[in-house]
mmCIF file of C-alpha atoms in Angstrom:
data_model
loop_
_atom_site.group_PDB
_atom_site.id
_atom_site.type_symbol
_atom_site.label_atom_id
_atom_site.label_comp_id
_atom_site.label_asym_id
_atom_site.label_seq_id
_atom_site.Cartn_x
_atom_site.Cartn_y
_atom_site.Cartn_z
ATOM 1 C CA MET A 1 0.000 0.000 0.000
ATOM 2 C CA GLY A 2 3.019 2.339 -0.021
ATOM 3 C CA ASP A 3 4.190 4.246 3.038
ATOM 4 C CA GLU A 4 2.014 4.977 6.015
ATOM 5 C CA GLU A 5 0.462 8.245 4.872
ATOM 6 C CA HIS A 6 0.986 8.542 1.098
ATOM 7 C CA MET A 7 -0.769 5.781 -0.861
ATOM 8 C CA GLU A 8 -0.746 5.763 -4.646
ATOM 9 C CA LYS A 9 -4.357 6.942 -4.479
ATOM 10 C CA GLN A 10 -5.438 9.115 -1.563
ATOM 11 C CA LEU A 11 -7.844 7.439 0.836
ATOM 12 C CA ILE A 12 -9.477 9.234 3.764
ATOM 13 C CA ILE A 13 -11.882 7.167 5.852
ATOM 14 C CA SER A 14 -14.206 9.159 8.124
ATOM 15 C CA VAL A 15 -15.874 7.088 10.851
ATOM 16 C CA GLY A 16 -18.797 8.507 12.798
ATOM 17 C CA ARG A 17 -20.177 6.221 15.476
ATOM 18 C CA GLU A 18 -22.787 5.641 18.134
ATOM 19 C CA PHE A 19 -21.263 4.893 21.529
ATOM 20 C CA GLY A 20 -20.970 1.153 22.028
ATOM 21 C CA SER A 21 -21.284 0.321 18.324
ATOM 22 C CA GLY A 22 -17.625 -0.684 18.017
ATOM 23 C CA GLY A 23 -16.946 2.202 15.640
ATOM 24 C CA HIS A 24 -13.556 2.980 17.104
ATOM 25 C CA GLU A 25 -12.401 -0.636 16.845
ATOM 26 C CA ILE A 26 -13.652 -0.734 13.255
ATOM 27 C CA ALA A 27 -11.641 2.433 12.536
ATOM 28 C CA GLU A 28 -8.541 0.820 14.085
ATOM 29 C CA ARG A 29 -8.932 -2.281 11.931
ATOM 30 C CA LEU A 30 -9.426 -0.249 8.750
ATOM 31 C CA SER A 31 -6.320 1.753 9.643
ATOM 32 C CA GLY A 32 -4.338 -1.454 10.080
ATOM 33 C CA HIS A 33 -5.663 -3.030 6.886
ATOM 34 C CA TYR A 34 -4.836 -0.076 4.652
ATOM 35 C CA LYS A 35 -1.677 0.812 6.610
ATOM 36 C CA ILE A 36 -2.731 4.430 7.025
ATOM 37 C CA ARG A 37 -2.721 6.526 10.177
ATOM 38 C CA LEU A 38 -5.585 6.578 12.634
ATOM 39 C CA LEU A 39 -6.405 10.070 13.882
ATOM 40 C CA ASP A 40 -8.501 10.324 17.011
ATOM 41 C CA HIS A 41 -7.347 11.707 20.368
ATOM 42 C CA ASN A 42 -3.777 11.730 19.018
ATOM 43 C CA LEU A 43 -4.988 14.517 16.728
ATOM 44 C CA LEU A 44 -4.834 16.794 19.767
ATOM 45 C CA ASP A 45 -1.189 15.909 20.425
ATOM 46 C CA GLU A 46 -0.258 17.054 16.934
ATOM 47 C CA ILE A 47 -2.312 20.257 17.150
ATOM 48 C CA ALA A 48 -0.849 21.069 20.571
ATOM 49 C CA ALA A 49 2.685 20.600 19.238
ATOM 50 C CA GLU A 50 2.002 22.572 16.058
ATOM 51 C CA ARG A 51 0.272 25.486 17.789
ATOM 52 C CA SER A 52 2.293 25.383 21.052
ATOM 53 C CA VAL A 53 -0.847 25.187 23.174
ATOM 54 C CA ASP A 54 -1.652 23.297 26.380
ATOM 55 C CA LEU A 55 -2.667 19.719 25.548
ATOM 56 C CA GLU A 56 -4.732 19.290 28.737
ATOM 57 C CA ASN A 57 -6.890 22.283 27.843
ATOM 58 C CA LEU A 58 -7.551 20.786 24.405
ATOM 59 C CA LYS A 59 -8.523 17.430 25.916
ATOM 60 C CA ASP A 60 -11.074 19.130 28.164
ATOM 61 C CA LEU A 61 -12.734 20.718 25.127
ATOM 62 C CA ASP A 62 -12.499 17.828 22.661
ATOM 63 C CA GLU A 63 -15.788 16.889 20.965
ATOM 64 C CA LYS A 64 -17.782 19.229 23.189
ATOM 65 C CA HIS A 65 -20.511 21.421 21.764
ATOM 66 C CA LYS A 66 -20.135 25.171 21.831
ATOM 67 C CA LYS A 67 -22.238 27.034 24.353
ATOM 68 C CA ARG A 68 -24.490 29.026 22.062
ATOM 69 C CA LEU A 69 -25.656 31.595 24.633
ATOM 70 C CA SER A 70 -22.156 32.463 25.779
ATOM 71 C CA SER A 71 -20.312 32.391 22.455
ATOM 72 C CA ARG A 72 -20.039 35.178 19.912
ATOM 73 C CA THR A 73 -17.786 35.821 16.946
ATOM 74 C CA VAL A 74 -15.974 39.120 16.546
ATOM 75 C CA ARG A 75 -13.831 39.797 13.452
ATOM 76 C CA GLY A 76 -13.515 36.060 12.749
ATOM 77 C CA PHE A 77 -12.558 35.091 16.297
ATOM 78 C CA SER A 78 -14.956 33.172 18.503
ATOM 79 C CA SER A 79 -15.307 33.625 22.252
ATOM 80 C CA SER A 80 -16.148 29.907 22.444
ATOM 81 C CA PRO A 81 -13.053 27.781 23.207
ATOM 82 C CA GLU A 82 -14.945 24.725 21.927
ATOM 83 C CA GLU A 83 -15.467 26.462 18.587
ATOM 84 C CA ASN A 84 -11.840 27.567 18.427
ATOM 85 C CA LEU A 85 -10.709 23.961 18.943
ATOM 86 C CA TYR A 86 -13.091 22.839 16.209
ATOM 87 C CA LEU A 87 -11.565 25.401 13.856
ATOM 88 C CA MET A 88 -8.046 24.231 14.750
ATOM 89 C CA GLN A 89 -9.051 20.639 13.974
ATOM 90 C CA PHE A 90 -10.785 21.779 10.777
ATOM 91 C CA ASP A 91 -7.601 23.527 9.596
ATOM 92 C CA PHE A 92 -5.371 20.604 10.594
ATOM 93 C CA LEU A 93 -7.480 17.990 8.782
ATOM 94 C CA LYS A 94 -7.886 20.173 5.700
ATOM 95 C CA LYS A 95 -4.123 20.652 5.551
ATOM 96 C CA LYS A 96 -3.493 16.909 5.874
ATOM 97 C CA ALA A 97 -6.009 16.184 3.120
ATOM 98 C CA ALA A 98 -4.688 18.931 0.836
ATOM 99 C CA GLY A 99 -1.175 17.538 1.302
ATOM 100 C CA GLY A 100 -2.273 14.202 -0.143
ATOM 101 C CA ASP A 101 -2.154 12.260 3.127
ATOM 102 C CA SER A 102 -4.277 9.157 3.581
ATOM 103 C CA PHE A 103 -5.723 8.526 7.035
ATOM 104 C CA VAL A 104 -8.648 7.251 9.093
ATOM 105 C CA ILE A 105 -10.347 9.937 11.181
ATOM 106 C CA VAL A 106 -12.823 9.188 13.983
ATOM 107 C CA GLY A 107 -15.591 11.733 14.562
ATOM 108 C CA ARG A 108 -14.703 15.466 14.570
ATOM 109 C CA CYS A 109 -17.429 16.259 12.007
ATOM 110 C CA SER A 110 -14.964 14.895 9.448
ATOM 111 C CA GLU A 111 -17.621 13.702 7.008
ATOM 112 C CA ASP A 112 -18.648 17.366 6.711
ATOM 113 C CA ILE A 113 -15.232 19.054 6.979
ATOM 114 C CA LEU A 114 -13.694 16.851 4.265
ATOM 115 C CA LYS A 115 -16.744 16.296 2.045
ATOM 116 C CA GLU A 116 -15.095 17.990 -0.942
ATOM 117 C CA CYS A 117 -12.130 15.566 -0.874
ATOM 118 C CA GLU A 118 -12.279 13.121 -3.774
ATOM 119 C CA GLY A 119 -10.626 10.378 -1.716
ATOM 120 C CA LEU A 120 -13.125 10.538 1.169
ATOM 121 C CA VAL A 121 -15.206 7.558 2.268
ATOM 122 C CA SER A 122 -17.619 8.547 5.037
ATOM 123 C CA ILE A 123 -19.059 5.854 7.282
ATOM 124 C CA PHE A 124 -21.485 5.925 10.206
ATOM 125 C CA VAL A 125 -21.500 2.909 12.523
ATOM 126 C CA HIS A 126 -24.563 2.199 14.629
ATOM 127 C CA ALA A 127 -26.024 -0.840 16.376
ATOM 128 C CA ASP A 128 -29.187 -1.977 18.130
ATOM 129 C CA LYS A 129 -29.411 -0.733 21.722
ATOM 130 C CA GLU A 130 -29.240 -4.237 23.199
ATOM 131 C CA LYS A 131 -25.964 -4.970 21.387
ATOM 132 C CA ARG A 132 -24.479 -1.672 22.489
ATOM 133 C CA ILE A 133 -25.492 -2.195 26.120
ATOM 134 C CA GLU A 134 -23.974 -5.667 26.052
ATOM 135 C CA ARG A 135 -20.713 -4.348 24.618
ATOM 136 C CA ILE A 136 -20.413 -1.480 27.116
ATOM 137 C CA MET A 137 -21.288 -3.748 30.076
ATOM 138 C CA GLU A 138 -18.440 -6.057 29.097
ATOM 139 C CA LYS A 139 -15.936 -3.346 28.223
ATOM 140 C CA TYR A 140 -16.417 -1.180 31.319
ATOM 141 C CA ARG A 141 -17.786 -3.825 33.706
ATOM 142 C CA LEU A 142 -21.051 -1.974 34.257
ATOM 143 C CA THR A 143 -24.587 -3.072 35.033
ATOM 144 C CA SER A 144 -27.173 -2.930 32.266
ATOM 145 C CA ALA A 145 -28.686 0.250 33.730
ATOM 146 C CA GLN A 146 -25.267 1.913 34.069
ATOM 147 C CA ALA A 147 -24.324 0.984 30.515
ATOM 148 C CA GLU A 148 -27.609 2.328 29.122
ATOM 149 C CA LYS A 149 -27.142 5.608 31.012
ATOM 150 C CA LEU A 150 -23.558 6.002 29.744
ATOM 151 C CA ILE A 151 -24.648 5.300 26.153
ATOM 152 C CA ARG A 152 -27.390 7.902 26.395
ATOM 153 C CA GLU A 153 -24.977 10.521 27.799
ATOM 154 C CA LYS A 154 -22.212 9.843 25.266
ATOM 155 C CA ASP A 155 -24.566 9.857 22.287
ATOM 156 C CA MET A 156 -26.133 13.120 23.430
ATOM 157 C CA LYS A 157 -22.684 14.675 23.783
ATOM 158 C CA ARG A 158 -21.658 13.579 20.288
ATOM 159 C CA LYS A 159 -24.948 14.718 18.754
ATOM 160 C CA ARG A 160 -24.776 18.165 20.392
ATOM 161 C CA TYR A 161 -21.144 18.599 19.345
ATOM 162 C CA HIS A 162 -21.808 17.544 15.750
ATOM 163 C CA ASP A 163 -25.062 19.423 15.260
ATOM 164 C CA GLY A 164 -23.584 22.554 16.820
ATOM 165 C CA PHE A 165 -21.077 22.794 13.971
ATOM 166 C CA CYS A 166 -22.686 21.016 10.994
ATOM 167 C CA LYS A 167 -25.808 21.660 8.926
ATOM 168 C CA GLU A 168 -26.626 17.969 8.544
ATOM 169 C CA LYS A 169 -27.740 15.999 11.600
ATOM 170 C CA TRP A 170 -25.459 13.516 13.366
ATOM 171 C CA GLY A 171 -26.122 9.980 12.128
ATOM 172 C CA ALA A 172 -28.489 11.058 9.310
ATOM 173 C CA SER A 173 -27.907 8.488 6.563
ATOM 174 C CA ARG A 174 -27.757 11.040 3.726
ATOM 175 C CA SER A 175 -24.713 12.649 5.358
ATOM 176 C CA TYR A 176 -22.579 9.528 4.872
ATOM 177 C CA ASP A 177 -21.584 7.263 1.998
ATOM 178 C CA ILE A 178 -22.531 4.224 4.017
ATOM 179 C CA SER A 179 -24.388 3.717 7.296
ATOM 180 C CA ILE A 180 -23.966 0.260 8.793
ATOM 181 C CA ASN A 181 -25.369 -1.706 11.745
ATOM 182 C CA SER A 182 -22.333 -3.416 13.259
ATOM 183 C CA GLY A 183 -24.526 -5.634 15.425
ATOM 184 C CA LYS A 184 -25.751 -7.638 12.440
ATOM 185 C CA LEU A 185 -22.395 -8.931 11.172
ATOM 186 C CA GLY A 186 -20.209 -8.308 14.219
ATOM 187 C CA ILE A 187 -17.041 -6.212 14.178
ATOM 188 C CA ALA A 188 -15.022 -8.525 11.906
ATOM 189 C CA GLY A 189 -17.882 -8.997 9.442
ATOM 190 C CA THR A 190 -18.580 -5.266 9.357
ATOM 191 C CA VAL A 191 -14.907 -4.520 8.672
ATOM 192 C CA ASP A 192 -14.850 -7.100 5.853
ATOM 193 C CA MET A 193 -17.930 -5.535 4.264
ATOM 194 C CA LEU A 194 -16.472 -2.027 4.508
ATOM 195 C CA ILE A 195 -13.148 -3.164 3.010
ATOM 196 C CA ASP A 196 -15.045 -4.741 0.108
ATOM 197 C CA TYR A 197 -16.950 -1.488 -0.447
ATOM 198 C CA ILE A 198 -13.819 0.689 -0.263
ATOM 199 C CA ASP A 199 -11.802 -1.616 -2.540
ATOM 200 C CA LYS A 200 -14.553 -1.713 -5.170
ATOM 201 C CA ARG A 201 -15.084 2.025 -5.057
ATOM 202 C CA TYR A 202 -11.439 2.994 -5.294
ATOM 203 C CA GLN A 203 -10.212 -0.055 -7.231
ATOM 204 C CA ILE A 204 -7.516 -0.672 -4.624
#
């Protein structure tokens, strides 16, 4: 597949996901299969280094919605730190894409930010609630009620973050190239299906 970031044909895989759907693991496996970088929380490390800003402050703001009542924009600068982080991520991802890099990006409104990129494949991973509860119970050793509460909180956070910055709604099928229920085929089966789709589309 060439070196880690520069394939012969640019491939950017955007993975949106419901909490507990296995979306992050699917992103990891796609990254490993195509031998391209996975950008998730490590994106903040690179932004912090590039901009010489405090990494801990970025982590506190990551994938949080902007507070609409308290934020305002003056001469192109927002008073919302959440929005400023979004714009830093927007610029960073755009620069990576414009430079010809191939990568897998998890969340960060990437299906919207990078929608003009010819090499983009946008995916949304969801699953039935029972499957998600089961997965979160096992992963975090929670009760069913605790897992359901955590799923509800995490999904609400992701939805508010996404919909605060994007016109299209989080998880809306028309916003993505493919929306897939990982509970039907399991993680491995879902990855195989996505690889087949990507290979056919880009003739890899």
